[in-house]
Short mmCIF file of C-alpha atoms in Angstrom, two decimals:
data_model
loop_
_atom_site.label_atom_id
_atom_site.label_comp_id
_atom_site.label_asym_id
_atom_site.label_seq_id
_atom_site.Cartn_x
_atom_site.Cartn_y
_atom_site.Cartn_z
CA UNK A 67 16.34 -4.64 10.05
CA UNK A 68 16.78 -4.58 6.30
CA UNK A 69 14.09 -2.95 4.13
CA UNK A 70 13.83 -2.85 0.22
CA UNK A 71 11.53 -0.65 -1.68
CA UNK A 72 10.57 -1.60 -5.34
CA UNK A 73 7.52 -1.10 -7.91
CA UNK A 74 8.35 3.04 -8.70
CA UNK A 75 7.45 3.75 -12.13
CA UNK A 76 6.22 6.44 -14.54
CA UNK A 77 2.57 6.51 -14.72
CA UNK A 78 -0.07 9.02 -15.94
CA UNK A 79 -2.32 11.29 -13.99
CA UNK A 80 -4.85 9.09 -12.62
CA UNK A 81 -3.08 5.47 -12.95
CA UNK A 82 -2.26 3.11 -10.13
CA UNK A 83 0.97 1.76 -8.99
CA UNK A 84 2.01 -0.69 -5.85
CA UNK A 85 5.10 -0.20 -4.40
CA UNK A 86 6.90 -3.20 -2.42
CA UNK A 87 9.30 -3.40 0.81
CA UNK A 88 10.90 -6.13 1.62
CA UNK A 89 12.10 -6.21 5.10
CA UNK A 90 14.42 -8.72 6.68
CA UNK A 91 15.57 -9.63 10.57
CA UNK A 92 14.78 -11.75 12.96
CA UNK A 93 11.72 -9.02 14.94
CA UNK A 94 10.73 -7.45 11.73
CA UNK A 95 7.21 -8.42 12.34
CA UNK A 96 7.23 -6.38 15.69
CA UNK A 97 7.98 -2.78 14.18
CA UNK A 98 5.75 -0.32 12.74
CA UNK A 99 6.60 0.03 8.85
CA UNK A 100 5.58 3.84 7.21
CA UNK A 101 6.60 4.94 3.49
CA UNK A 102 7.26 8.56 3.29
CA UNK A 103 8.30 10.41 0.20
CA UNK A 104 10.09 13.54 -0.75
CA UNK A 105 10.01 15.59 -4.03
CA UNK A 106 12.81 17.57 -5.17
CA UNK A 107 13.68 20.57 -3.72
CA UNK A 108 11.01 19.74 -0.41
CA UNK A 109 12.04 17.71 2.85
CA UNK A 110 10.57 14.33 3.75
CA UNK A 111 6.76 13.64 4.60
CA UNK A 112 4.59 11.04 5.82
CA UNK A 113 2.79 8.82 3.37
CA UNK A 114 1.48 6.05 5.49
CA UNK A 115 1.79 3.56 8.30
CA UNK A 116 0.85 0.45 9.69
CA UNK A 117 1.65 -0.86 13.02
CA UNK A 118 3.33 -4.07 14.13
CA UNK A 119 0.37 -5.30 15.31
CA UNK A 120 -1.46 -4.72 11.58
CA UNK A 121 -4.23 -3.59 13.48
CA UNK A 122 -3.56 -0.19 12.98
CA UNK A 123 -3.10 2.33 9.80
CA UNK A 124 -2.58 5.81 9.21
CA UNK A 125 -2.23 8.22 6.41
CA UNK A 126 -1.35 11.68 5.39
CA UNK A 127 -4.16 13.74 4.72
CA UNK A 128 -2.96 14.27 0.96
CA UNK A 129 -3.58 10.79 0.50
CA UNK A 130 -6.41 9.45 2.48
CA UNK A 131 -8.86 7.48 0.12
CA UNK A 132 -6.40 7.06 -2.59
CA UNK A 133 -3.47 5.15 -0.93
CA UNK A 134 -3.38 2.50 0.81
CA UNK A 135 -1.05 -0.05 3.25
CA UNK A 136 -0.97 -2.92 4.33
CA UNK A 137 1.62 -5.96 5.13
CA UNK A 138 1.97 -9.37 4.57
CA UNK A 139 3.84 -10.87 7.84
CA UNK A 140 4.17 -14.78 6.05
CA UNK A 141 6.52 -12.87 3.09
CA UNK A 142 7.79 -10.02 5.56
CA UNK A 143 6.26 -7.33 3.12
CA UNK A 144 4.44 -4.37 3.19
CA UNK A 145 2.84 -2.51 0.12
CA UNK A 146 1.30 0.85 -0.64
CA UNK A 147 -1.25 0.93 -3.26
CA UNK A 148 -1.39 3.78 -5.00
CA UNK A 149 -5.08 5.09 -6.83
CA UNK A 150 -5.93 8.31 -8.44
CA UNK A 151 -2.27 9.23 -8.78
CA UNK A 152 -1.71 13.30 -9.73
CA UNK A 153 1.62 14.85 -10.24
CA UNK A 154 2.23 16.28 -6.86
CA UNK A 155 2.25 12.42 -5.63
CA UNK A 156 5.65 12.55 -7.72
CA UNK A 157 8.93 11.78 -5.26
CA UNK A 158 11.33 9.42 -4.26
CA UNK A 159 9.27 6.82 -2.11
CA UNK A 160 11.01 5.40 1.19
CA UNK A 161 9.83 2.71 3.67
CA UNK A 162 11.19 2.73 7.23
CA UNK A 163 10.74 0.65 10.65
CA UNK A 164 9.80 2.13 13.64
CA UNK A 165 9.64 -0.30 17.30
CA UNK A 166 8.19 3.54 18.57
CA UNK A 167 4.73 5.58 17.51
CA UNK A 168 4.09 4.76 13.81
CA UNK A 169 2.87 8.07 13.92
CA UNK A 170 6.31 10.13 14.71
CA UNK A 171 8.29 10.49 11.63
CA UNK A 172 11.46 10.69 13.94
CA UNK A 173 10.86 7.60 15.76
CA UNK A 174 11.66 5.71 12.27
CA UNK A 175 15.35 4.46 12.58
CA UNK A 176 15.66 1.84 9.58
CA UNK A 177 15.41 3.12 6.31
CA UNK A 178 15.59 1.32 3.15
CA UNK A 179 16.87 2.89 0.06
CA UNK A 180 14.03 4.92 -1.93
CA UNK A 181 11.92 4.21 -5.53
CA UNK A 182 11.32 7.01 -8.13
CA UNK A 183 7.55 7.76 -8.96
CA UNK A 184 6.85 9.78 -11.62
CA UNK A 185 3.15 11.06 -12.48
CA UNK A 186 2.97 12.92 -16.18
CA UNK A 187 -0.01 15.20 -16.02
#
C-alpha cells in the first residue's frame, strides 16, 4: 500500500483546510486509514480514523467536532476536514493504513510521507 498526503497549507486561526491521501494497491479498500500529526519538538499523535469497512470513525479528543474523516473507496481517498483551526492544530500531517484496530497507533504499518499545516494566530 501506497499513501499520499496533500492539501497542507498556511491558514489563520479559525480557517478550514482538507487534507487528501491517496492510497494505492490492490486491498487498499480493506485497511483502516488514520492521519496523525506531530509538531516540532513533540512525538506523533492520533488525529483520526476510519475503518475499512467506513462504518466506523474515531477521533482524538483535541479534535472532536472540528475535524472530520471520511473516504471515498471509487477514487481510493480519504480526507480530513479541518474546521475551527487554532495554532496548536499546527504539525506535519501523516496518513497511514492499518489491516489491525484503527484505534492502535502501532498497528499502522504504511505510512505515506507527511503535509505541513501551519495556523497563524
Amino acid at each position: 500500500v501506497q499513501l499520499q498526503a496533500s492539501g497542507g497549507g498556511l491558514v489563520q486561526t479559525g480557517g478550514s483546510l482538507r487534507l487528501s491521501c491517496a492510497a494505492s494497491g490492490r486491498t487498499v479498500s480493506s485497511y483502516g486509514l488514520g492521519w496523525f500529526r506531530q509538531a516540532p519538538g513533540k512525538a506523533r499523535e492520533f488525529v483520526a480514523a476510519i475503518s475499512g469497512s467506513g462504518e466506523s470513525t474515531y477521533s482524538a479528543d483535541s479534535v472532536k467536532g472540528r475535524f472530520s474523516i471520511v473516504r471515498d473507496y471509487a477514487k481510493n481517498m480519504v480526507y480530513l476536514q479541518m474546521d475551527k483551526l487554532n495554532p496548536e492544530d499546527t504539525a506535519v500531517y501523516f496518513c497511514a493504513a492499518t489491516f489491525g484496530s484503527i484505534t492502535a497507533s502501532g498497528a499502522y504499518i504504511y505510512w505515506g510521507q507527511g503535509t505541513q499545516v501551519t495556523v497563524s494566530s
